[in-house]
């Protein structure tokens, strides 16, 4: 299963939605199995995605302002971008992090990670102009979404 931003898959996407091209060039078809517009999260089930391992996650709320993070995504369907920055602000009432990371526009649905590889959250929006802010849905909101949809593995 794959988690991404809900607005990335939206309602205009035909089923199955081709989400990835594997290293060998084969396409992986996925279908939307759960969405949450408020948290801007979607869960996809992907056929032919065996052998892919999940990532560890960290409780985003425990990370202090200034923690260095790395964002990854395919900006507007282009090549993979990996960019580093920091957690600049936390808005816990809404379960959002604001990270100062360059290259944010079009990276929605990608992940933000600590330097040791633990997931911090899912990119919801990004802006190219300084201070290059990314709005990130926290792992707390991600876990609530998965529990609500009875996803345990």
XYZ file of C-alpha atoms in Angstrom:
153
model
C 0.000 0.000 0.000
C 1.087 3.551 -0.701
C 0.106 6.780 1.071
C 0.022 10.053 -0.868
C -1.797 13.395 -0.826
C -5.509 13.076 -1.598
C -5.447 15.997 -4.028
C -2.777 14.197 -6.082
C -5.121 11.339 -6.966
C -8.341 13.379 -6.774
C -11.556 12.234 -8.380
C -10.479 12.775 -11.993
C -8.061 9.864 -12.065
C -9.191 6.755 -13.973
C -8.899 3.400 -12.225
C -6.385 1.815 -12.037
C -4.180 4.843 -11.604
C -0.620 4.317 -12.898
C 1.443 5.612 -10.027
C 4.948 4.368 -10.635
C 7.431 3.039 -13.100
C 9.710 0.408 -11.592
C 13.464 0.438 -12.206
C 13.001 -2.203 -14.915
C 10.504 0.055 -16.758
C 7.318 -1.809 -15.852
C 4.285 0.223 -14.808
C 2.550 -0.390 -11.471
C -1.230 0.061 -11.421
C -2.862 1.268 -8.220
C -6.395 1.903 -7.004
C -7.614 4.291 -4.336
C -8.877 2.372 -1.296
C -9.352 5.221 1.229
C -9.310 9.019 1.198
C -9.505 11.826 3.731
C -10.021 15.278 2.241
C -9.605 17.062 5.585
C -6.182 15.534 6.228
C -5.405 15.499 2.459
C -4.378 11.842 2.530
C -5.138 8.924 0.211
C -4.288 5.254 0.539
C -3.589 3.258 -2.611
C -3.406 -0.490 -3.165
C -0.874 -1.333 -5.862
C -0.705 -4.518 -7.901
C 2.773 -5.811 -8.608
C 4.441 -3.838 -5.828
C 5.808 -6.844 -3.952
C 9.266 -6.673 -2.438
C 8.858 -3.013 -1.459
C 9.449 -2.270 2.211
C 7.671 0.322 4.305
C 9.463 3.073 6.175
C 9.773 3.746 9.868
C 8.022 6.851 11.117
C 8.729 9.230 13.942
C 6.208 11.053 16.128
C 6.512 14.448 14.445
C 5.308 16.205 17.592
C 8.526 15.194 19.373
C 10.796 16.892 16.841
C 11.951 20.393 17.791
C 11.824 23.432 15.523
C 15.073 23.475 13.579
C 15.262 19.698 13.095
C 16.942 18.968 9.758
C 14.728 17.092 7.311
C 14.865 15.783 3.746
C 11.930 15.993 1.332
C 11.518 13.721 -1.670
C 9.086 13.789 -4.537
C 8.576 13.971 -8.270
C 7.786 17.625 -8.863
C 4.893 17.764 -11.327
C 5.744 14.270 -12.579
C 9.373 15.083 -13.345
C 12.497 13.374 -12.050
C 12.967 12.571 -8.376
C 13.950 15.590 -6.295
C 15.607 15.261 -2.909
C 16.037 18.489 -0.992
C 17.019 19.294 2.585
C 15.842 21.912 5.040
C 14.397 22.274 8.540
C 11.157 22.098 10.473
C 10.311 25.792 10.755
C 6.917 25.797 12.514
C 4.360 23.350 13.944
C 0.599 23.838 14.020
C -0.546 20.894 16.093
C -4.218 21.859 16.299
C -4.386 21.034 12.575
C -1.665 18.369 12.587
C 0.566 20.319 10.209
C 4.275 20.976 10.010
C 5.777 23.824 8.047
C 9.201 22.992 6.690
C 11.628 25.344 5.006
C 12.780 23.128 2.116
C 13.560 24.283 -1.456
C 11.862 22.671 -4.452
C 8.412 22.264 -2.952
C 6.079 23.131 -5.837
C 4.581 19.992 -7.354
C 6.032 17.587 -4.775
C 2.671 16.944 -3.089
C 2.268 13.381 -1.898
C 5.999 12.877 -1.398
C 7.563 12.249 1.968
C 9.540 14.313 4.445
C 12.090 12.336 6.445
C 14.582 12.790 9.259
C 18.234 12.341 8.351
C 18.075 8.770 9.697
C 15.272 7.932 7.241
C 12.198 8.041 9.512
C 9.030 9.490 7.968
C 8.008 12.874 9.411
C 4.955 13.415 7.189
C 3.432 13.671 3.711
C 3.865 16.836 1.616
C 0.541 18.631 1.175
C 1.734 21.795 -0.575
C 4.921 23.594 -1.418
C 6.037 26.992 -2.607
C 9.072 27.807 -4.760
C 9.504 31.357 -3.491
C 11.645 32.039 -0.402
C 11.388 30.886 2.340
C 10.520 27.741 0.309
C 7.831 26.548 2.695
C 6.302 23.062 2.517
C 3.094 22.257 4.352
C 3.338 18.683 5.660
C 0.642 16.436 7.118
C 2.175 15.001 10.317
C 2.638 11.317 11.096
C 0.070 11.719 13.895
C -2.582 12.632 11.298
C -1.337 9.824 9.063
C -1.735 7.290 11.875
C -5.249 8.580 12.675
C -6.135 8.158 8.981
C -4.805 4.596 8.886
C -6.532 3.628 12.149
C -9.829 5.176 10.948
C -9.594 2.976 7.867
C -8.532 -0.076 9.916
C -5.177 -0.336 8.169
C -2.733 -2.035 10.492
C -0.054 -3.299 8.113
